[in-house]
PDB file of C-alpha atoms in Angstrom:
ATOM      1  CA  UNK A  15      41.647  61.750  46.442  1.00  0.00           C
ATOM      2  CA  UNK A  16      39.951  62.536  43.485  1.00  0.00           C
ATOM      3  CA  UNK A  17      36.290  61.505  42.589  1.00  0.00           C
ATOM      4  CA  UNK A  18      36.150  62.513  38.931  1.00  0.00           C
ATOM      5  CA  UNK A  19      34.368  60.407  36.959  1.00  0.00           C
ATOM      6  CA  UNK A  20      35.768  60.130  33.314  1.00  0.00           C
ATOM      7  CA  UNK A  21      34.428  57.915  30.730  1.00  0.00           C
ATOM      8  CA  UNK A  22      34.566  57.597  26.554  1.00  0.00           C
ATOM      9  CA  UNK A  23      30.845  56.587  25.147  1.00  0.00           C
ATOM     10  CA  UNK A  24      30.687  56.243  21.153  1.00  0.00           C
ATOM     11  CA  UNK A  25      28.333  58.794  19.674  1.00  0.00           C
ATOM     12  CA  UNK A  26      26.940  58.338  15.533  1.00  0.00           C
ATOM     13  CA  UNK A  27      26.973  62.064  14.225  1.00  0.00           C
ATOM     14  CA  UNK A  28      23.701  62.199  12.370  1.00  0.00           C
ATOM     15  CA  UNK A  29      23.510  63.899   9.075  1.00  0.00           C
ATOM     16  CA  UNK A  30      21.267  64.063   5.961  1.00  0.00           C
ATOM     17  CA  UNK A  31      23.648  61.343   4.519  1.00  0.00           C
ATOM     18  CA  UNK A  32      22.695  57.735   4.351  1.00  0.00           C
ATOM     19  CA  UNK A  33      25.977  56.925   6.701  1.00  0.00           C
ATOM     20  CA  UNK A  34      26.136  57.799  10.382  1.00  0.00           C
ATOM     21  CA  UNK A  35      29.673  59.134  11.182  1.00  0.00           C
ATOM     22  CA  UNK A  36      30.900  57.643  14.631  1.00  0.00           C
ATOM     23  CA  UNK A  37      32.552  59.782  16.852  1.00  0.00           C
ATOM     24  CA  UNK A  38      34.181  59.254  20.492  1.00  0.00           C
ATOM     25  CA  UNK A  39      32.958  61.605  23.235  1.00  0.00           C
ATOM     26  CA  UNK A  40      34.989  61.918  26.547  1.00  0.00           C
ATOM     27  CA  UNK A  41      32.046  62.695  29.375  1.00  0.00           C
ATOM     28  CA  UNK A  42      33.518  63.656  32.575  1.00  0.00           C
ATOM     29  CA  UNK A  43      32.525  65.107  35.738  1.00  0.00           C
ATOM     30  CA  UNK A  44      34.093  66.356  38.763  1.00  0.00           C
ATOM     31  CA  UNK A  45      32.052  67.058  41.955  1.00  0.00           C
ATOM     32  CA  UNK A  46      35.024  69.106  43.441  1.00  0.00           C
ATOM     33  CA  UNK A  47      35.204  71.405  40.670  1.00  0.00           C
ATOM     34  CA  UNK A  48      31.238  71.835  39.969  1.00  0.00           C
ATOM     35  CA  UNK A  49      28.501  69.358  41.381  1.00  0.00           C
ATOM     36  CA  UNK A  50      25.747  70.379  39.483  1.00  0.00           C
ATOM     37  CA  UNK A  51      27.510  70.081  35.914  1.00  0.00           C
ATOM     38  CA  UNK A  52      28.952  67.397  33.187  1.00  0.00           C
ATOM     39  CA  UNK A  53      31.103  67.618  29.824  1.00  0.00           C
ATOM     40  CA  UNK A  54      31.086  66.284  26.914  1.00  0.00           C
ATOM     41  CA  UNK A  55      34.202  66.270  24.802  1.00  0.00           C
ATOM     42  CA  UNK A  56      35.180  65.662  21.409  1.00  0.00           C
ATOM     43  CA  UNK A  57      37.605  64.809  19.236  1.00  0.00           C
ATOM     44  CA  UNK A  58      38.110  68.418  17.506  1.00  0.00           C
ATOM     45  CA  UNK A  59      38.895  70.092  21.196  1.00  0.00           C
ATOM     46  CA  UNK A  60      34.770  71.484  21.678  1.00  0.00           C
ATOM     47  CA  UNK A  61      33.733  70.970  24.540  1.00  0.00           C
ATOM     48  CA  UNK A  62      29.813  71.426  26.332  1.00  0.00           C
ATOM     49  CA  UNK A  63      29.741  71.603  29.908  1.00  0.00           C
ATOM     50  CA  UNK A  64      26.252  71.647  31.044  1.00  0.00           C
ATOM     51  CA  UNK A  65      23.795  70.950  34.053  1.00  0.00           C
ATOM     52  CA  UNK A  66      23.537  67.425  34.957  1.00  0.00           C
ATOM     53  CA  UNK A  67      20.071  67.519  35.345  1.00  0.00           C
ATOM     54  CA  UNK A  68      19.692  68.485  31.791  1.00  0.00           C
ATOM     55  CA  UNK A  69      21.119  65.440  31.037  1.00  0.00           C
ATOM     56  CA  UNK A  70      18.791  62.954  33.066  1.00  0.00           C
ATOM     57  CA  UNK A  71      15.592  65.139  32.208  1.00  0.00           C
ATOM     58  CA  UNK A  72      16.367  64.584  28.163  1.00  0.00           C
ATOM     59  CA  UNK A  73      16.453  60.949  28.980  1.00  0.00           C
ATOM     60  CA  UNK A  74      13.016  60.703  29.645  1.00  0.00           C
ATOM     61  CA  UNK A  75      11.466  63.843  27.678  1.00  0.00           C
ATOM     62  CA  UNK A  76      12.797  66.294  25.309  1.00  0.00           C
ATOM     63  CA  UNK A  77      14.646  69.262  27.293  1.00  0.00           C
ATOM     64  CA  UNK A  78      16.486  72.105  26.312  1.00  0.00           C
ATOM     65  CA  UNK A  79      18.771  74.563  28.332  1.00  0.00           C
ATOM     66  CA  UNK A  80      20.791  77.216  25.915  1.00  0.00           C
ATOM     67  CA  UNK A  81      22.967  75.591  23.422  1.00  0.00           C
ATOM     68  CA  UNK A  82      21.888  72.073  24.224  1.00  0.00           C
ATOM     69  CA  UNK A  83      19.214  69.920  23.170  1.00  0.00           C
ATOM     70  CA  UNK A  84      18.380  66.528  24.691  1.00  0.00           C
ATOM     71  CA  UNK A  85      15.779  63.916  23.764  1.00  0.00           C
ATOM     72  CA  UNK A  86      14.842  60.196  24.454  1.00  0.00           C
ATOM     73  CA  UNK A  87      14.521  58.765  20.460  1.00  0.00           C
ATOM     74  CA  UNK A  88      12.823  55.111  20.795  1.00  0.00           C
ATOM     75  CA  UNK A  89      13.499  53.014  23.769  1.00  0.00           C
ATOM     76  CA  UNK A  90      17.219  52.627  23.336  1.00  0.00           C
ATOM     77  CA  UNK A  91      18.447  55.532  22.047  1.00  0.00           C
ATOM     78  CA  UNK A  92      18.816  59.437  22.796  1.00  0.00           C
ATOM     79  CA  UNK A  93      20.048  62.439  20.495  1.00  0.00           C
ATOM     80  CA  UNK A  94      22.088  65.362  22.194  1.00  0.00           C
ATOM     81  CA  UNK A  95      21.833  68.121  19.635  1.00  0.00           C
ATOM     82  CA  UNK A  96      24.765  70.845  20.099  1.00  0.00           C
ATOM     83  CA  UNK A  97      24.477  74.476  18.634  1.00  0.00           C
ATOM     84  CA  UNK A  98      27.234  76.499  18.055  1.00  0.00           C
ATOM     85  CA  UNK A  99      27.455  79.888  16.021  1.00  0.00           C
ATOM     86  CA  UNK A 100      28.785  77.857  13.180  1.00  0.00           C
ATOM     87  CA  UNK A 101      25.928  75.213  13.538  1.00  0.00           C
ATOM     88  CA  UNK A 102      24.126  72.252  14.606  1.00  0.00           C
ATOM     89  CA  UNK A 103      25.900  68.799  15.337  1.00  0.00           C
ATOM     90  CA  UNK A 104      23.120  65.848  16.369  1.00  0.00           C
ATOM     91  CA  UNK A 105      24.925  63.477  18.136  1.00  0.00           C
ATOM     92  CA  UNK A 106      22.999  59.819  18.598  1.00  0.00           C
ATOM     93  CA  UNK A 107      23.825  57.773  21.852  1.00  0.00           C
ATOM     94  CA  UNK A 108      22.988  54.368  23.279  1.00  0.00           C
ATOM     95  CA  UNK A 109      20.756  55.553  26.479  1.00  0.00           C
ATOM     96  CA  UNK A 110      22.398  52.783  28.693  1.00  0.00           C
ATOM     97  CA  UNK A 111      25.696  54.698  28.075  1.00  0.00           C
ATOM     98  CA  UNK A 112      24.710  57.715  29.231  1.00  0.00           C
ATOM     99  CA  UNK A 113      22.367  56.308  32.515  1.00  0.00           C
ATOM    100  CA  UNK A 114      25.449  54.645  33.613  1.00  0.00           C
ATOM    101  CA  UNK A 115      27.570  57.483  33.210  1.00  0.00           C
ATOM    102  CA  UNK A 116      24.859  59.261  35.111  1.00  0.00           C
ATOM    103  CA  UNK A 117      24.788  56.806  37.886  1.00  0.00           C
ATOM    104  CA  UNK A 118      28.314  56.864  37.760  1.00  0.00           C
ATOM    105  CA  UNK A 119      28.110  60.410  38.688  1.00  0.00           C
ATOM    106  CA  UNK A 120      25.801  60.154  41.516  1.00  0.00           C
ATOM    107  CA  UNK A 121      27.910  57.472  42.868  1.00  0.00           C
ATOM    108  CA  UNK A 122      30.568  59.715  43.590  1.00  0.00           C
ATOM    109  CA  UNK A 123      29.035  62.980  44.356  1.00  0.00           C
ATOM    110  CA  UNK A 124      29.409  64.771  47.297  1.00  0.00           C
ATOM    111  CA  UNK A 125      26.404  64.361  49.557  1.00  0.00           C
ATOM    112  CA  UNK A 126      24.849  67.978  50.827  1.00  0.00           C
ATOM    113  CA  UNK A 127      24.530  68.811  54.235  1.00  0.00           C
TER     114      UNK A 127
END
């Protein structure tokens, strides 16, 4: 039986433009495969698989590990920033989105011995 979590969340791609672009993100995790990690997929095929704990840290203070940037932005919100050798996308996310996904994730995570 599989535990993988897999959920869509609704990112706003934020730009110097006056419009936010939305854009759906796939987030998935998968204890079996590797515990300590989470994805985030788009649309184009890119994907960012990085540590978990990366992701709850930049909920509460600005963290960065490699090519990934997280930050709380007011009391609702959070930015995941993305580099790539061909650039920066800043992706804005409803925090509640991503703490459920999170709790999601611990939910179904193998306990350690």
């Amino acid at each position: 039986m599989s535990h993988a979590v897999k959920e869509q969340a609704s990112g706003r791609i934020v730009t110097d433009a006056p419009q936010h672009r939305p854009v759906r993100v796939f987030l998935s995790y998968d204890p079996a495969e590797d515990p300590a990690t989470v994805s985030f997929a788009f649309p184009s095929g890119k994907e960012w698989t990085f540590p978990r704990e990366l992701l709850e840290s930049g909920l509460r203070a600005p963290t960065r590990d490699g090519d990934i940037g997280i930050w709380p932005c007011g009391r609702v919100q959070a930015i995941i920033e993305f580099h790539t050798s061909d650039g920066v996308a800043v992706v804005q996310f409803d925090a509640q989105t991503l703490i459920r996904f999170l709790r999601h994730t611990y939910a179904v995570a193998t306990p350690a011995l």
